[in-house]
CSV table of N, CA and C in Angstrom, one decimal:
chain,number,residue,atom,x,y,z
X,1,UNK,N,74.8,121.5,19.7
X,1,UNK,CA,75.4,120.2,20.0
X,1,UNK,C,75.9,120.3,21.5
X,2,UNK,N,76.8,121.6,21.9
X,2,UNK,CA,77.5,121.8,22.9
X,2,UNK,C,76.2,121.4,24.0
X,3,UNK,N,75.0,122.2,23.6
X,3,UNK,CA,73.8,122.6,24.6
X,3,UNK,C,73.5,121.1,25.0
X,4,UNK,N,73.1,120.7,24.3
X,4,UNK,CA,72.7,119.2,24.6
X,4,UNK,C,73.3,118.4,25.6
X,5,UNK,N,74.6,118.1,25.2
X,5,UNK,CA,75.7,117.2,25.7
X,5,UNK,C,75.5,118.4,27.4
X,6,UNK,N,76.3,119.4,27.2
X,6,UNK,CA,75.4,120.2,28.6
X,6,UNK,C,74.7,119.8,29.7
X,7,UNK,N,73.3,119.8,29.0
X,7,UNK,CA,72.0,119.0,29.6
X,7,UNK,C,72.4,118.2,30.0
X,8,UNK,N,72.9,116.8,29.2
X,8,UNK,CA,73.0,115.5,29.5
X,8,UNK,C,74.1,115.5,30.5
X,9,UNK,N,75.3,115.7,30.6
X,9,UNK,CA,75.9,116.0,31.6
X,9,UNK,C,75.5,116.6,32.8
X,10,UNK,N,74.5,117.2,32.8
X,10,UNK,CA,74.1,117.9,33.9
X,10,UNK,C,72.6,117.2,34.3
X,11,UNK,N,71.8,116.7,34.2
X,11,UNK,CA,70.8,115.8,33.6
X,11,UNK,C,70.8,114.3,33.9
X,12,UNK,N,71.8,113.6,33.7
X,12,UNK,CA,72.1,112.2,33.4
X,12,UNK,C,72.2,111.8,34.6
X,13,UNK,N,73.3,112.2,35.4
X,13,UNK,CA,73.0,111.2,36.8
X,13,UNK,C,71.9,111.8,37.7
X,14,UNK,N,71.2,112.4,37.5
X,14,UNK,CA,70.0,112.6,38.4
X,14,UNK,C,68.9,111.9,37.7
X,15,UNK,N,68.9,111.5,36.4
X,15,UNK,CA,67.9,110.7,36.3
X,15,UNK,C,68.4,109.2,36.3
X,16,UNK,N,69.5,108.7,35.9
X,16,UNK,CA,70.2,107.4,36.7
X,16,UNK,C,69.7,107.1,38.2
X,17,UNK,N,69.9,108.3,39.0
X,17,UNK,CA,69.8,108.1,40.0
X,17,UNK,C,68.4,107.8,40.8
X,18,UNK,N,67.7,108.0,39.8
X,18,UNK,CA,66.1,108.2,39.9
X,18,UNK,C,65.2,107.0,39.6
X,19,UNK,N,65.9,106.6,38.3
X,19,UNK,CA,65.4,105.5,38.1
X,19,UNK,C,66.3,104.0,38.6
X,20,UNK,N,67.5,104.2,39.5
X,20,UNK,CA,67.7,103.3,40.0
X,20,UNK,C,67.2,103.1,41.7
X,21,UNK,N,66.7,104.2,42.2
X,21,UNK,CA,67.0,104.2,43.7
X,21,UNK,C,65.0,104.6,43.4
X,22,UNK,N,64.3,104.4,43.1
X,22,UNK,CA,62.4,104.8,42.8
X,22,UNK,C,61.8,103.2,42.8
X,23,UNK,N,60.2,103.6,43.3
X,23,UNK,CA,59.5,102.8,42.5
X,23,UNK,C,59.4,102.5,41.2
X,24,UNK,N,60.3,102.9,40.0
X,24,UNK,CA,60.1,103.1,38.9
X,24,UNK,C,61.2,102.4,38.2
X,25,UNK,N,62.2,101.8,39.5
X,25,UNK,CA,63.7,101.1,38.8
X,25,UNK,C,63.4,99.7,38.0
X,26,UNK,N,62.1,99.4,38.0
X,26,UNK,CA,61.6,98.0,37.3
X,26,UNK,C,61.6,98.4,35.9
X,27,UNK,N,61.3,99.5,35.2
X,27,UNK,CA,61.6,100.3,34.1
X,27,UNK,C,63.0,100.3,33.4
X,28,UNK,N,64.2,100.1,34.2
X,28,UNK,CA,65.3,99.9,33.9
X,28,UNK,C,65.6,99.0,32.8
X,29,UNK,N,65.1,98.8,31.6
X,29,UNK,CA,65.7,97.4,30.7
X,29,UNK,C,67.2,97.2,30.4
X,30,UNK,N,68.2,97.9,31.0
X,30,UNK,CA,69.8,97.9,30.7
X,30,UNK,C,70.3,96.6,31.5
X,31,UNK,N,69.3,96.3,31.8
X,31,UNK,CA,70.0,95.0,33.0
X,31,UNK,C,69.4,93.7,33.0
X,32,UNK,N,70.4,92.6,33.2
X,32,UNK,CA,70.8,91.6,32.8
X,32,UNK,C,69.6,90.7,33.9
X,33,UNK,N,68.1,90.3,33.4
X,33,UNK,CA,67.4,89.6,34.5
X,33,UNK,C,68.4,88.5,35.1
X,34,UNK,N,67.9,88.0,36.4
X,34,UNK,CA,68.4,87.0,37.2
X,34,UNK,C,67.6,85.6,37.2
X,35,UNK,N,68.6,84.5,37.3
X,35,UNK,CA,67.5,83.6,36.9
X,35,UNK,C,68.3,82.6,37.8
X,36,UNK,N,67.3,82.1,39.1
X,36,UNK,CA,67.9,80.8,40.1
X,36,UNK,C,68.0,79.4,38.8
X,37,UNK,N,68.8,79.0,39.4
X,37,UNK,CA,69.1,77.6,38.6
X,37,UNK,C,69.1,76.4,40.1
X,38,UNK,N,68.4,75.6,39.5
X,38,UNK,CA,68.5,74.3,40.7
X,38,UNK,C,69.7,73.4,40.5
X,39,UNK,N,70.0,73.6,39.8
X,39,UNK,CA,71.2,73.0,39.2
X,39,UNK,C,72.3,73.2,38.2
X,40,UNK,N,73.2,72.5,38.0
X,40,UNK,CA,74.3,73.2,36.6
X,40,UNK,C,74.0,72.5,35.3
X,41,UNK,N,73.8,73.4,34.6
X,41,UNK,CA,73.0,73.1,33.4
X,41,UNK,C,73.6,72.2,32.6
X,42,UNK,N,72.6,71.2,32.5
X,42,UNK,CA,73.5,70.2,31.3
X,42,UNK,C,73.9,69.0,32.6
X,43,UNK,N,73.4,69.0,34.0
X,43,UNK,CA,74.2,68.2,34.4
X,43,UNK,C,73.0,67.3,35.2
X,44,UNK,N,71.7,67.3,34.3
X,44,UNK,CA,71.4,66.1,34.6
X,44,UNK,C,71.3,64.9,33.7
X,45,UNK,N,71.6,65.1,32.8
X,45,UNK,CA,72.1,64.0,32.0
X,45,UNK,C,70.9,64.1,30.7
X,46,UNK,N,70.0,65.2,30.6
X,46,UNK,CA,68.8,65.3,29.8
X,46,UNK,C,69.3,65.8,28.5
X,47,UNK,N,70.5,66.4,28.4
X,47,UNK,CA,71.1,66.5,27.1
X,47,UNK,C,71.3,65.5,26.4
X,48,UNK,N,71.7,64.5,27.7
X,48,UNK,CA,72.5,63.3,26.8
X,48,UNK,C,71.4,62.5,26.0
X,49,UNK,N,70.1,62.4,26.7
X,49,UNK,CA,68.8,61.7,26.4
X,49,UNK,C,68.7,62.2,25.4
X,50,UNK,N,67.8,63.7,24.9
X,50,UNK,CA,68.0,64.2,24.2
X,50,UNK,C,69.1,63.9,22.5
X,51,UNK,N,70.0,63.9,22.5
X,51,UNK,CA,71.3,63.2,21.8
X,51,UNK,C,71.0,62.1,21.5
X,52,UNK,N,70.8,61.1,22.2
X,52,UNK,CA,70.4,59.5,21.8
X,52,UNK,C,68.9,59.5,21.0
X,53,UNK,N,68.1,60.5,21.3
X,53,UNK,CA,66.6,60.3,20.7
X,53,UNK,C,67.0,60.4,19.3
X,54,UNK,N,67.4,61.8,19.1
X,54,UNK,CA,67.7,62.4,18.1
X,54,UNK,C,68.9,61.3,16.8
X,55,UNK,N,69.8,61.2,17.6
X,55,UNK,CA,70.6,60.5,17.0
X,55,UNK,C,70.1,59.5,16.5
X,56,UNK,N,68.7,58.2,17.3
X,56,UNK,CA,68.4,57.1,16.5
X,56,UNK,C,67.4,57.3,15.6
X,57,UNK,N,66.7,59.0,15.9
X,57,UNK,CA,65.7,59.6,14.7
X,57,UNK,C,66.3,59.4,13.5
X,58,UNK,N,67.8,60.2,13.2
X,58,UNK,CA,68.4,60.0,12.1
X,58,UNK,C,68.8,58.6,11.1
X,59,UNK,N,69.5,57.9,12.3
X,59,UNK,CA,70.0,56.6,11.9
X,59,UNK,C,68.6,56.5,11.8
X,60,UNK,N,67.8,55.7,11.3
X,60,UNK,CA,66.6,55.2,10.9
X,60,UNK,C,65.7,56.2,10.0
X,61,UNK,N,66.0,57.1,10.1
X,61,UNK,CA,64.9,57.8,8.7
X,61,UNK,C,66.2,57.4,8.1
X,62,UNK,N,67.6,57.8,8.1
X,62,UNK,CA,68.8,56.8,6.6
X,62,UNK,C,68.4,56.2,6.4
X,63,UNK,N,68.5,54.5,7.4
X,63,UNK,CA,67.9,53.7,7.3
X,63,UNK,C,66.8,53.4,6.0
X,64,UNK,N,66.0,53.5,6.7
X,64,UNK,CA,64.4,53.8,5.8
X,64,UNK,C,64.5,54.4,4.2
X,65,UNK,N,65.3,55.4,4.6
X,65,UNK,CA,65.7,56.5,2.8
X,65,UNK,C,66.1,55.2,1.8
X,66,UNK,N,67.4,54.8,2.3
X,66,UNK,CA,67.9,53.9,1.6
X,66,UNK,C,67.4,52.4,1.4
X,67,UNK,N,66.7,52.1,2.4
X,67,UNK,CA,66.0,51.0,2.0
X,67,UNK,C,65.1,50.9,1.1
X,68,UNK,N,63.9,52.6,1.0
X,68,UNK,CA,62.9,53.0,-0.2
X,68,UNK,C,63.5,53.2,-1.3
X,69,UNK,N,64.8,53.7,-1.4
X,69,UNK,CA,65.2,54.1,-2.5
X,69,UNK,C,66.1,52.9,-3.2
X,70,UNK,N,66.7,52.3,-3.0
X,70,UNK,CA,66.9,50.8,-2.9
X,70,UNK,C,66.2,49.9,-4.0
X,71,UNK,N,65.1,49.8,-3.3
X,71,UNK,CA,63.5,49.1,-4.0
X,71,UNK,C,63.1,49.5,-4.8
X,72,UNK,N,63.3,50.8,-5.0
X,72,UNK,CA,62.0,51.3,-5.9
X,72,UNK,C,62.9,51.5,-6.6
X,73,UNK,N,64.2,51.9,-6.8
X,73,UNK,CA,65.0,51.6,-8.0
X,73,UNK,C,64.6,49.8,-9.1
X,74,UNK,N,64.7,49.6,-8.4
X,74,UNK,CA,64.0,48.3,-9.0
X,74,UNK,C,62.8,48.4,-9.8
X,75,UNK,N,61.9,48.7,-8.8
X,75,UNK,CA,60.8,48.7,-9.2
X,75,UNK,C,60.6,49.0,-10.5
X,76,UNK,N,61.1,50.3,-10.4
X,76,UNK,CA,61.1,51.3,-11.5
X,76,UNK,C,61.4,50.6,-12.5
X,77,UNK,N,62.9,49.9,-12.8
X,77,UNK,CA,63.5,50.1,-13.9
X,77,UNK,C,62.3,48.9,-14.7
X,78,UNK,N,62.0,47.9,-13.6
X,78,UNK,CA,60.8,46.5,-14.1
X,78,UNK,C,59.7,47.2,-15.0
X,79,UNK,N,59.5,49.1,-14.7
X,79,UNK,CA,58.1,49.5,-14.9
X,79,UNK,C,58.3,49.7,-16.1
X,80,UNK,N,60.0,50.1,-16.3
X,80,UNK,CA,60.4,50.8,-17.6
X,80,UNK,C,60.5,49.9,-18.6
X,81,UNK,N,61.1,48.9,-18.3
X,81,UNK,CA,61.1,47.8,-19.1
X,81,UNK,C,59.7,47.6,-19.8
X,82,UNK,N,58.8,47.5,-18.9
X,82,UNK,CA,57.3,46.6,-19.2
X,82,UNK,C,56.8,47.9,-20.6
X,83,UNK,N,56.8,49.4,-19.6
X,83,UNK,CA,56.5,50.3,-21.2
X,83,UNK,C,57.3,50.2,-22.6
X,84,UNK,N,58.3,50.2,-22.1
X,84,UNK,CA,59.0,49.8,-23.5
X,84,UNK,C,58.8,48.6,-24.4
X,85,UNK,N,58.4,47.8,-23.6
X,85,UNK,CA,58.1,46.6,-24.5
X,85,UNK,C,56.5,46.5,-24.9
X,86,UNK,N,56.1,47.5,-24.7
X,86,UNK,CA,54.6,47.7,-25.1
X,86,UNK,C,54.5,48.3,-26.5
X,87,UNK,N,53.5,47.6,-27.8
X,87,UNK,CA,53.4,48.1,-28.9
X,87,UNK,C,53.4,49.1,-28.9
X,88,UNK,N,53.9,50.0,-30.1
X,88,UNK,CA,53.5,51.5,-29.9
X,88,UNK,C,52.9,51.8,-31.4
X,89,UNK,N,52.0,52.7,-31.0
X,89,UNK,CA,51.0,52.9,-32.1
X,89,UNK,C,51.8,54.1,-33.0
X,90,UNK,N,51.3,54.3,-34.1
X,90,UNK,CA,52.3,55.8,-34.8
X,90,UNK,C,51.2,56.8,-34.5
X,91,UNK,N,51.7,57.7,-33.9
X,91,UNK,CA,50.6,59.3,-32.9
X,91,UNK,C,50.5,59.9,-34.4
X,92,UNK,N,48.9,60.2,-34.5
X,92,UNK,CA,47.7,60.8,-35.5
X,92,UNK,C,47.9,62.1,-34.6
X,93,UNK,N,47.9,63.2,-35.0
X,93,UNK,CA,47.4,64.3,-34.3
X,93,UNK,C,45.8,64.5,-34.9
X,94,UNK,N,45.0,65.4,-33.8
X,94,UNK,CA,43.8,65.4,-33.7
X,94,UNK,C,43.4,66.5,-35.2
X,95,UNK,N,42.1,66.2,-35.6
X,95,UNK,CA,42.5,67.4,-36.7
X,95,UNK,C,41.6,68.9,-36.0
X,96,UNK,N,42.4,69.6,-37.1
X,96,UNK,CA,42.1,71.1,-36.3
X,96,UNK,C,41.1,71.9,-37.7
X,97,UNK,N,40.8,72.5,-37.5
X,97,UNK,CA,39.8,72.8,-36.1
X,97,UNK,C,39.3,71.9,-35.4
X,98,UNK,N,39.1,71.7,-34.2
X,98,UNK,CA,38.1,70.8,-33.5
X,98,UNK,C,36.6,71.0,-34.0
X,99,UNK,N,36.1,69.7,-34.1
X,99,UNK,CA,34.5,69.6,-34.8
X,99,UNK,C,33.6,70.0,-33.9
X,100,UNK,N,32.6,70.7,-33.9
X,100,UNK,CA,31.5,70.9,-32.6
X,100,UNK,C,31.0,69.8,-32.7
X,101,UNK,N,29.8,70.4,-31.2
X,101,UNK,CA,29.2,69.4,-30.8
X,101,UNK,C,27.8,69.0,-31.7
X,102,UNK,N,27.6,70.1,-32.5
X,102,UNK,CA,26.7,69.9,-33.5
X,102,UNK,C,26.6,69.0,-34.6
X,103,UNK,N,28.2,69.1,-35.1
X,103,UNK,CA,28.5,68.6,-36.4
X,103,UNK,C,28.8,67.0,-36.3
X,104,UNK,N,29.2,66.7,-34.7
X,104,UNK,CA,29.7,65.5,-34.2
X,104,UNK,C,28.1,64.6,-34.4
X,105,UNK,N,26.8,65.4,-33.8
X,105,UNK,CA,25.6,64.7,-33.8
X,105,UNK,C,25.0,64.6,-34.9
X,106,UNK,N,25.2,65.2,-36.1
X,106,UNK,CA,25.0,64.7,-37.6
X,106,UNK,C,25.5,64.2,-38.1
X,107,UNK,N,27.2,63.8,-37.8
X,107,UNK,CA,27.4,62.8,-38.3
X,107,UNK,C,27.4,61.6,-38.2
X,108,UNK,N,26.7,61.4,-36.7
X,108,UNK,CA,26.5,60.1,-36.4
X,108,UNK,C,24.4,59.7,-36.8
């Protein structure tokens, strides 16, 4: 462990120094790229655009939710009504075994 740490103390700023002061300092990933700005961010007003799009996206899909959901509550209950008030027959279950296709064309 001692040996190592050693090395690296003995080791470390010569290659710091190598890879900062070389054709090879572009290798460096410890550092923070630089980036020009033409301006101060947020200060041309495209956030705010941005904000108003979005914001009338929402307000109107609500809109819209509540309007569909609204109606078709209606709708519905008119649908429910109408089955309900439809005769209903008393349910036969099918008989089992099922008949083949053989026995179906003899008996007819």
């Amino acid at each position: 462990m001692s040996l190592c740490r050693a090395a690296l103390q003995r080791c470390g700023p010569m290659a710091r120094h190598f890879l900062t002061n070389s054709p090879f300092s572009h290798l460096n990933r410890n550092v923070v790229s630089r980036r020009t700005m033409s301006s101060v961010p947020g200060g041309s007003g495209e956030n705010i655009a941005y904000f108003l799009l979005c914001g009338g996206a929402l307000a109107a899909s609500v809109a819209y939710t509540y309007s569909t959901v609204t109606s078709d509550h209606a709708r519905f209950m008119d649908r429910v009504t109408d089955i309900q008030s439809r005769p209903k027959d008393e349910w036969k279950p099918k008989p089992w075994p099922p008949k083949s296709r053989d026995e179906d064309e003899e008996a007819l």
